[in-house]
Amino acid sequence: MTRTVYVNGEYLPENEAKVSIFDRGFLMADGVYEVTSVLGGKLIDFDGHAVRLQRSLDELEMNNPISKEELLEVHRELVRVNEIDEGMIYLQITRGAPDDRDFVFPDPETTPQTIVLFTQNKPGLANSPAAKKGMKVISIEDARWGRRDIKTVQLLYPSMGKMMAKNVGKDDAWMVEDGFVTEGTSNNAYIVKGNKIITRALSNDILHGITRAAVLRFAREAQMEVEERNFTIDEAKEADEAFITSASTFVMPVVEIDGVSLGDGAPGSVTPRLREIYLEESLKKAI
Ligand code: PMP
């Protein structure tokens, strides 16, 4: 089935959708994005993604070309026409395509922004076999820029990190800066010690995960202890459990770090429970 995508106000078949070669997203990674998951044909945490999108735009002094209501409508229409039951919606907004390449920001009055949305169909997303098996990660240096709290489309280093893991037969990489874990290539990172969930506190060093916020809230509501602080790879190797969170993986166990198995090498008890709570509670609030 040919996907229907959304480009600058139009719904088009994917092979007819076009963006200019002068688009600053293409030339300079001057763009922001969001990924919202779909379960049972409904959007998970749409509000959180819309709020973070606005924050990313504000931080880059970029206008928002679409209202929250319209954005919700476009998300829902794409889910409907593409018949998505489980999957994701990718959204990207760039500073648009000026007449020529120039480092100076174009005048927003004369250069309309580019907005693109498309669906990714992922049947079985919630019931993923990887969630039962757990992931193996390696640690790598965090060589990204200093404003990781802004969700920009500069994803080259995270993509290289994922390849470094893949090339040694592992699933993902956790990035380390000044001796402490920042986050995964496309997810937030956690360890569990006793019944305590430990994850790095929010700052410009990491993306403020929408799934992170929900999972920590549900964990606290379930009387689990949460500590937001830095941790090292050595501490992580000694942990009882570890996991990641993101909109497309929800809560996913990590069972090996740099070749060292955690606990008995299986997902443990806290992580699967958190995944269950997250999926159950998020589905209740899906729109
Ligand atoms: N950190 C990074 C670097 C990411 O790319 C992502 C996913 N886009 C996350 C964390 C998780 O964020 P969210 O839960 O909002 O998907």
mmCIF file of C-alpha atoms and ligand atoms in Angstrom:
data_model
loop_
_atom_site.group_PDB
_atom_site.id
_atom_site.type_symbol
_atom_site.label_atom_id
_atom_site.label_comp_id
_atom_site.label_asym_id
_atom_site.label_seq_id
_atom_site.Cartn_x
_atom_site.Cartn_y
_atom_site.Cartn_z
ATOM 1 C CA MET A 1 0.000 0.000 0.000
ATOM 2 C CA THR A 2 1.353 3.432 -0.962
ATOM 3 C CA ARG A 3 1.549 5.617 2.107
ATOM 4 C CA THR A 4 -0.282 8.891 2.225
ATOM 5 C CA VAL A 5 1.949 11.577 3.716
ATOM 6 C CA TYR A 6 1.403 15.199 4.693
ATOM 7 C CA VAL A 7 3.566 17.957 3.183
ATOM 8 C CA ASN A 8 2.920 21.661 3.703
ATOM 9 C CA GLY A 9 -0.846 21.413 3.978
ATOM 10 C CA GLU A 10 -1.418 18.630 1.435
ATOM 11 C CA TYR A 11 -2.073 14.918 1.749
ATOM 12 C CA LEU A 12 -0.160 13.146 -1.030
ATOM 13 C CA PRO A 13 0.989 9.668 -2.046
ATOM 14 C CA GLU A 14 4.554 9.292 -0.698
ATOM 15 C CA ASN A 15 6.101 9.162 -4.190
ATOM 16 C CA GLU A 16 4.556 12.509 -5.130
ATOM 17 C CA ALA A 17 5.644 14.395 -1.977
ATOM 18 C CA LYS A 18 8.553 16.787 -2.573
ATOM 19 C CA VAL A 19 10.781 19.162 -0.607
ATOM 20 C CA SER A 20 13.203 21.697 -2.149
ATOM 21 C CA ILE A 21 16.954 20.965 -2.378
ATOM 22 C CA PHE A 22 17.418 24.380 -0.676
ATOM 23 C CA ASP A 23 15.489 23.257 2.392
ATOM 24 C CA ARG A 24 17.541 24.084 5.482
ATOM 25 C CA GLY A 25 16.587 20.752 6.999
ATOM 26 C CA PHE A 26 18.451 19.057 4.132
ATOM 27 C CA LEU A 27 21.385 21.507 3.907
ATOM 28 C CA MET A 28 21.936 22.359 7.586
ATOM 29 C CA ALA A 29 19.883 20.009 9.766
ATOM 30 C CA ASP A 30 17.967 23.181 10.666
ATOM 31 C CA GLY A 31 14.864 21.365 11.745
ATOM 32 C CA VAL A 32 13.096 19.697 14.644
ATOM 33 C CA TYR A 33 11.070 16.508 14.846
ATOM 34 C CA GLU A 34 8.783 14.427 17.000
ATOM 35 C CA VAL A 35 7.778 10.774 16.951
ATOM 36 C CA THR A 36 4.427 9.858 18.452
ATOM 37 C CA SER A 37 3.439 6.227 18.836
ATOM 38 C CA VAL A 38 0.100 4.755 17.857
ATOM 39 C CA LEU A 39 -1.497 1.877 19.725
ATOM 40 C CA GLY A 40 -4.940 0.555 18.898
ATOM 41 C CA GLY A 41 -5.190 3.312 16.279
ATOM 42 C CA LYS A 42 -4.808 5.994 18.982
ATOM 43 C CA LEU A 43 -2.056 8.490 19.752
ATOM 44 C CA ILE A 44 0.051 7.959 22.862
ATOM 45 C CA ASP A 45 0.938 11.140 24.781
ATOM 46 C CA PHE A 46 0.144 13.513 21.897
ATOM 47 C CA ASP A 47 0.040 16.460 24.304
ATOM 48 C CA GLY A 48 3.548 15.812 25.628
ATOM 49 C CA HIS A 49 4.952 15.670 22.098
ATOM 50 C CA ALA A 50 3.146 18.876 21.081
ATOM 51 C CA VAL A 51 4.533 20.701 24.135
ATOM 52 C CA ARG A 52 8.090 19.502 23.491
ATOM 53 C CA LEU A 53 7.793 20.439 19.804
ATOM 54 C CA GLN A 54 6.889 23.999 20.803
ATOM 55 C CA ARG A 55 9.841 24.104 23.198
ATOM 56 C CA SER A 56 12.285 22.880 20.521
ATOM 57 C CA LEU A 57 10.984 25.519 18.085
ATOM 58 C CA ASP A 58 11.231 28.281 20.710
ATOM 59 C CA GLU A 59 14.813 27.324 21.596
ATOM 60 C CA LEU A 60 15.785 27.618 17.903
ATOM 61 C CA GLU A 61 13.782 30.833 17.376
ATOM 62 C CA MET A 62 11.691 29.072 14.764
ATOM 63 C CA ASN A 63 8.002 29.800 14.238
ATOM 64 C CA ASN A 64 5.387 27.132 14.660
ATOM 65 C CA PRO A 65 3.583 26.819 11.315
ATOM 66 C CA ILE A 66 0.684 24.751 12.685
ATOM 67 C CA SER A 67 -1.691 24.982 15.634
ATOM 68 C CA LYS A 68 -1.942 22.134 18.125
ATOM 69 C CA GLU A 69 -5.525 21.436 17.015
ATOM 70 C CA GLU A 70 -4.528 21.199 13.336
ATOM 71 C CA LEU A 71 -1.554 19.051 14.236
ATOM 72 C CA LEU A 72 -3.801 16.615 16.094
ATOM 73 C CA GLU A 73 -6.142 16.545 13.115
ATOM 74 C CA VAL A 74 -3.274 15.741 10.706
ATOM 75 C CA HIS A 75 -1.991 12.972 13.004
ATOM 76 C CA ARG A 76 -5.463 11.440 13.194
ATOM 77 C CA GLU A 77 -6.106 11.729 9.468
ATOM 78 C CA LEU A 78 -2.794 9.998 8.654
ATOM 79 C CA VAL A 79 -3.610 7.191 11.101
ATOM 80 C CA ARG A 80 -7.022 6.846 9.465
ATOM 81 C CA VAL A 81 -6.037 6.888 5.781
ATOM 82 C CA ASN A 82 -2.995 4.661 6.310
ATOM 83 C CA GLU A 83 -4.966 2.290 8.563
ATOM 84 C CA ILE A 84 -2.382 2.313 11.324
ATOM 85 C CA ASP A 85 -3.204 0.155 14.316
ATOM 86 C CA GLU A 86 0.294 0.031 15.842
ATOM 87 C CA GLY A 87 3.163 2.193 14.707
ATOM 88 C CA MET A 88 4.499 5.732 14.765
ATOM 89 C CA ILE A 89 3.896 9.145 13.273
ATOM 90 C CA TYR A 90 7.005 11.095 12.345
ATOM 91 C CA LEU A 91 6.740 14.885 12.213
ATOM 92 C CA GLN A 92 9.422 17.291 10.993
ATOM 93 C CA ILE A 93 9.426 21.073 10.804
ATOM 94 C CA THR A 94 12.304 22.980 9.212
ATOM 95 C CA ARG A 95 13.120 26.661 8.730
ATOM 96 C CA GLY A 96 12.087 26.206 5.094
ATOM 97 C CA ALA A 97 13.763 26.679 1.729
ATOM 98 C CA PRO A 98 15.203 30.151 1.038
ATOM 99 C CA ASP A 99 16.260 31.079 -2.533
ATOM 100 C CA ASP A 100 19.886 30.216 -1.880
ATOM 101 C CA ARG A 101 22.163 28.575 0.684
ATOM 102 C CA ASP A 102 23.064 31.026 3.445
ATOM 103 C CA PHE A 103 24.079 30.572 7.103
ATOM 104 C CA VAL A 104 21.911 33.535 8.132
ATOM 105 C CA PHE A 105 18.372 32.520 9.105
ATOM 106 C CA PRO A 106 15.897 33.421 6.324
ATOM 107 C CA ASP A 107 13.149 35.943 7.021
ATOM 108 C CA PRO A 108 10.132 33.905 8.164
ATOM 109 C CA GLU A 109 7.874 36.483 6.453
ATOM 110 C CA THR A 110 9.174 35.505 3.015
ATOM 111 C CA THR A 111 10.366 31.930 3.579
ATOM 112 C CA PRO A 112 7.572 29.565 4.556
ATOM 113 C CA GLN A 113 8.587 26.705 6.810
ATOM 114 C CA THR A 114 8.465 23.091 5.729
ATOM 115 C CA ILE A 115 6.266 20.664 7.610
ATOM 116 C CA VAL A 116 6.193 16.964 6.848
ATOM 117 C CA LEU A 117 4.410 14.096 8.583
ATOM 118 C CA PHE A 118 4.384 10.416 7.692
ATOM 119 C CA THR A 119 3.305 7.170 9.307
ATOM 120 C CA GLN A 120 5.401 4.095 10.102
ATOM 121 C CA ASN A 121 3.339 0.935 10.312
ATOM 122 C CA LYS A 122 4.688 -1.434 13.016
ATOM 123 C CA PRO A 123 2.270 -4.262 13.744
ATOM 124 C CA GLY A 124 3.161 -5.978 17.028
ATOM 125 C CA LEU A 125 4.930 -2.925 18.466
ATOM 126 C CA ALA A 126 3.473 -3.387 21.969
ATOM 127 C CA ASN A 127 4.010 -7.142 21.973
ATOM 128 C CA SER A 128 7.609 -6.969 20.779
ATOM 129 C CA PRO A 129 9.702 -10.156 21.304
ATOM 130 C CA ALA A 130 12.680 -7.860 22.112
ATOM 131 C CA ALA A 131 10.860 -6.784 25.275
ATOM 132 C CA LYS A 132 10.934 -10.373 26.520
ATOM 133 C CA LYS A 133 14.551 -11.011 25.576
ATOM 134 C CA GLY A 134 16.133 -7.668 26.437
ATOM 135 C CA MET A 135 18.766 -5.631 24.590
ATOM 136 C CA LYS A 136 22.550 -5.708 24.615
ATOM 137 C CA VAL A 137 24.299 -2.339 24.649
ATOM 138 C CA ILE A 138 27.837 -1.056 24.330
ATOM 139 C CA SER A 139 29.151 2.222 25.744
ATOM 140 C CA ILE A 140 30.577 4.915 23.475
ATOM 141 C CA GLU A 141 31.772 8.477 23.966
ATOM 142 C CA ASP A 142 29.014 11.091 23.673
ATOM 143 C CA ALA A 143 30.273 13.243 20.799
ATOM 144 C CA ARG A 144 27.041 15.168 20.148
ATOM 145 C CA TRP A 145 26.531 18.932 20.412
ATOM 146 C CA GLY A 146 25.698 20.732 23.672
ATOM 147 C CA ARG A 147 21.935 21.232 23.204
ATOM 148 C CA ARG A 148 20.633 17.675 23.272
ATOM 149 C CA ASP A 149 17.474 18.907 24.982
ATOM 150 C CA ILE A 150 16.352 20.298 21.600
ATOM 151 C CA LYS A 151 14.955 17.565 19.392
ATOM 152 C CA THR A 152 16.781 18.488 16.183
ATOM 153 C CA VAL A 153 17.209 16.332 13.084
ATOM 154 C CA GLN A 154 21.015 16.259 13.517
ATOM 155 C CA LEU A 155 21.062 12.503 14.051
ATOM 156 C CA LEU A 156 24.364 11.575 12.434
ATOM 157 C CA TYR A 157 26.251 10.720 15.622
ATOM 158 C CA PRO A 158 23.363 8.704 17.127
ATOM 159 C CA SER A 159 23.149 6.876 13.803
ATOM 160 C CA MET A 160 26.916 6.187 13.900
ATOM 161 C CA GLY A 161 26.544 4.974 17.498
ATOM 162 C CA LYS A 162 23.821 2.534 16.482
ATOM 163 C CA MET A 163 26.145 1.231 13.720
ATOM 164 C CA MET A 164 29.053 0.851 16.187
ATOM 165 C CA ALA A 165 26.758 -1.409 18.242
ATOM 166 C CA LYS A 166 25.458 -3.292 15.220
ATOM 167 C CA ASN A 167 28.972 -3.902 13.882
ATOM 168 C CA VAL A 168 29.879 -5.790 17.072
ATOM 169 C CA GLY A 169 26.624 -7.744 17.152
ATOM 170 C CA LYS A 170 24.864 -5.640 19.818
ATOM 171 C CA ASP A 171 21.577 -3.714 19.781
ATOM 172 C CA ASP A 172 22.379 -0.164 20.823
ATOM 173 C CA ALA A 173 24.897 2.170 22.457
ATOM 174 C CA TRP A 174 24.769 4.162 25.678
ATOM 175 C CA MET A 175 26.700 7.400 25.429
ATOM 176 C CA VAL A 176 29.111 8.529 28.129
ATOM 177 C CA GLU A 177 30.328 12.037 28.926
ATOM 178 C CA ASP A 178 32.846 12.912 31.675
ATOM 179 C CA GLY A 179 32.506 9.352 32.960
ATOM 180 C CA PHE A 180 28.709 9.385 33.279
ATOM 181 C CA VAL A 181 26.018 7.893 31.052
ATOM 182 C CA THR A 182 23.994 10.545 29.244
ATOM 183 C CA GLU A 183 21.443 8.459 27.298
ATOM 184 C CA GLY A 184 21.005 5.874 24.548
ATOM 185 C CA THR A 185 21.345 6.793 20.863
ATOM 186 C CA SER A 186 17.574 7.285 20.618
ATOM 187 C CA ASN A 187 16.298 6.673 24.130
ATOM 188 C CA ASN A 188 16.731 7.541 27.794
ATOM 189 C CA ALA A 189 18.815 5.184 29.974
ATOM 190 C CA TYR A 190 18.049 3.757 33.433
ATOM 191 C CA ILE A 191 19.446 1.283 35.933
ATOM 192 C CA VAL A 192 17.627 -0.480 38.769
ATOM 193 C CA LYS A 193 19.342 -1.227 42.064
ATOM 194 C CA GLY A 194 17.241 -2.950 44.716
ATOM 195 C CA ASN A 195 13.868 -1.450 43.935
ATOM 196 C CA LYS A 196 15.298 1.953 43.096
ATOM 197 C CA ILE A 197 15.128 3.342 39.556
ATOM 198 C CA ILE A 198 18.117 5.545 38.748
ATOM 199 C CA THR A 199 18.301 7.856 35.733
ATOM 200 C CA ARG A 200 20.189 11.019 34.816
ATOM 201 C CA ALA A 201 18.426 14.265 35.794
ATOM 202 C CA LEU A 202 17.082 16.582 33.085
ATOM 203 C CA SER A 203 19.458 19.212 31.676
ATOM 204 C CA ASN A 204 20.740 20.342 28.262
ATOM 205 C CA ASP A 205 22.778 17.106 28.179
ATOM 206 C CA ILE A 206 19.850 14.826 27.328
ATOM 207 C CA LEU A 207 16.556 14.823 25.501
ATOM 208 C CA HIS A 208 13.637 15.324 27.862
ATOM 209 C CA GLY A 209 11.905 12.096 26.927
ATOM 210 C CA ILE A 210 8.128 12.138 26.868
ATOM 211 C CA THR A 211 8.147 8.442 27.748
ATOM 212 C CA ARG A 212 10.644 9.184 30.552
ATOM 213 C CA ALA A 213 8.273 11.701 32.132
ATOM 214 C CA ALA A 214 5.343 9.272 31.990
ATOM 215 C CA VAL A 215 7.327 6.264 33.238
ATOM 216 C CA LEU A 216 8.787 8.167 36.211
ATOM 217 C CA ARG A 217 5.325 9.471 37.094
ATOM 218 C CA PHE A 218 3.801 5.964 36.943
ATOM 219 C CA ALA A 219 6.734 4.529 38.930
ATOM 220 C CA ARG A 220 6.254 7.093 41.703
ATOM 221 C CA GLU A 221 2.502 6.490 41.717
ATOM 222 C CA ALA A 222 3.231 2.774 42.141
ATOM 223 C CA GLN A 223 5.376 3.667 45.213
ATOM 224 C CA MET A 224 8.639 2.775 43.468
ATOM 225 C CA GLU A 225 11.672 4.810 44.465
ATOM 226 C CA VAL A 226 13.136 7.069 41.754
ATOM 227 C CA GLU A 227 16.531 8.770 41.965
ATOM 228 C CA GLU A 228 17.457 11.302 39.267
ATOM 229 C CA ARG A 229 21.251 11.410 39.304
ATOM 230 C CA ASN A 230 24.307 10.561 37.228
ATOM 231 C CA PHE A 231 25.579 6.989 37.042
ATOM 232 C CA THR A 232 28.649 5.391 35.461
ATOM 233 C CA ILE A 233 28.963 2.360 33.194
ATOM 234 C CA ASP A 234 30.707 0.533 36.077
ATOM 235 C CA GLU A 235 27.729 1.176 38.332
ATOM 236 C CA ALA A 236 25.387 0.059 35.543
ATOM 237 C CA LYS A 237 27.284 -3.234 35.148
ATOM 238 C CA GLU A 238 26.653 -3.901 38.859
ATOM 239 C CA ALA A 239 22.953 -3.041 38.658
ATOM 240 C CA ASP A 240 20.171 -5.604 39.101
ATOM 241 C CA GLU A 241 18.401 -4.424 35.952
ATOM 242 C CA ALA A 242 18.644 -1.745 33.294
ATOM 243 C CA PHE A 243 16.264 -0.424 30.671
ATOM 244 C CA ILE A 244 15.605 2.270 28.119
ATOM 245 C CA THR A 245 12.514 4.317 27.284
ATOM 246 C CA SER A 246 11.345 5.989 24.085
ATOM 247 C CA ALA A 247 8.107 6.592 22.215
ATOM 248 C CA SER A 248 8.792 3.707 19.833
ATOM 249 C CA THR A 249 10.145 1.131 22.323
ATOM 250 C CA PHE A 250 8.127 2.169 25.434
ATOM 251 C CA VAL A 251 10.079 0.461 28.262
ATOM 252 C CA MET A 252 12.672 -1.996 26.953
ATOM 253 C CA PRO A 253 14.968 -4.114 29.161
ATOM 254 C CA VAL A 254 18.759 -3.988 28.775
ATOM 255 C CA VAL A 255 20.372 -7.277 29.789
ATOM 256 C CA GLU A 256 24.015 -6.719 28.840
ATOM 257 C CA ILE A 257 26.384 -3.745 28.986
ATOM 258 C CA ASP A 258 29.838 -3.917 27.352
ATOM 259 C CA GLY A 259 29.720 -7.728 27.424
ATOM 260 C CA VAL A 260 28.692 -7.969 31.104
ATOM 261 C CA SER A 261 25.340 -9.649 31.807
ATOM 262 C CA LEU A 262 23.105 -7.936 34.351
ATOM 263 C CA GLY A 263 21.634 -10.133 37.087
ATOM 264 C CA ASP A 264 20.887 -13.498 35.494
ATOM 265 C CA GLY A 265 20.935 -12.044 31.975
ATOM 266 C CA ALA A 266 17.120 -11.900 31.725
ATOM 267 C CA PRO A 267 14.871 -8.818 31.987
ATOM 268 C CA GLY A 268 14.210 -9.081 35.776
ATOM 269 C CA SER A 269 11.021 -7.987 37.555
ATOM 270 C CA VAL A 270 10.952 -4.192 37.854
ATOM 271 C CA THR A 271 11.403 -3.479 34.121
ATOM 272 C CA PRO A 272 8.655 -5.804 32.800
ATOM 273 C CA ARG A 273 6.300 -4.438 35.458
ATOM 274 C CA LEU A 274 7.080 -0.840 34.442
ATOM 275 C CA ARG A 275 6.480 -1.740 30.790
ATOM 276 C CA GLU A 276 3.122 -3.245 31.701
ATOM 277 C CA ILE A 277 2.087 -0.220 33.778
ATOM 278 C CA TYR A 278 3.269 2.184 31.081
ATOM 279 C CA LEU A 279 1.352 0.429 28.279
ATOM 280 C CA GLU A 280 -1.778 0.042 30.376
ATOM 281 C CA GLU A 281 -1.864 3.630 31.657
ATOM 282 C CA SER A 282 -0.865 5.221 28.334
ATOM 283 C CA LEU A 283 -3.541 3.298 26.460
ATOM 284 C CA LYS A 284 -6.156 4.592 28.896
ATOM 285 C CA LYS A 285 -5.179 8.170 28.018
ATOM 286 C CA ALA A 286 -4.585 7.618 24.263
ATOM 287 C CA ILE A 287 -6.562 9.916 21.979
HETATM 288 N N1 PMP B 1 16.892 10.486 23.950
HETATM 289 C C1 PMP B 1 17.154 10.599 22.635
HETATM 290 C C2 PMP B 1 18.511 11.013 22.207
HETATM 291 C C3 PMP B 1 16.154 10.311 21.689
HETATM 292 O O1 PMP B 1 16.417 10.429 20.366
HETATM 293 C C4 PMP B 1 14.882 9.885 22.140
HETATM 294 C C5 PMP B 1 13.788 9.513 21.174
HETATM 295 N N2 PMP B 1 13.560 10.428 20.205
HETATM 296 C C6 PMP B 1 14.660 9.787 23.529
HETATM 297 C C7 PMP B 1 15.685 10.104 24.398
HETATM 298 C C8 PMP B 1 13.319 9.358 24.069
HETATM 299 O O2 PMP B 1 12.369 10.360 23.952
HETATM 300 P P1 PMP B 1 10.813 10.025 23.842
HETATM 301 O O3 PMP B 1 10.483 9.205 25.040
HETATM 302 O O4 PMP B 1 10.153 11.336 23.874
HETATM 303 O O5 PMP B 1 10.636 9.274 22.567
#
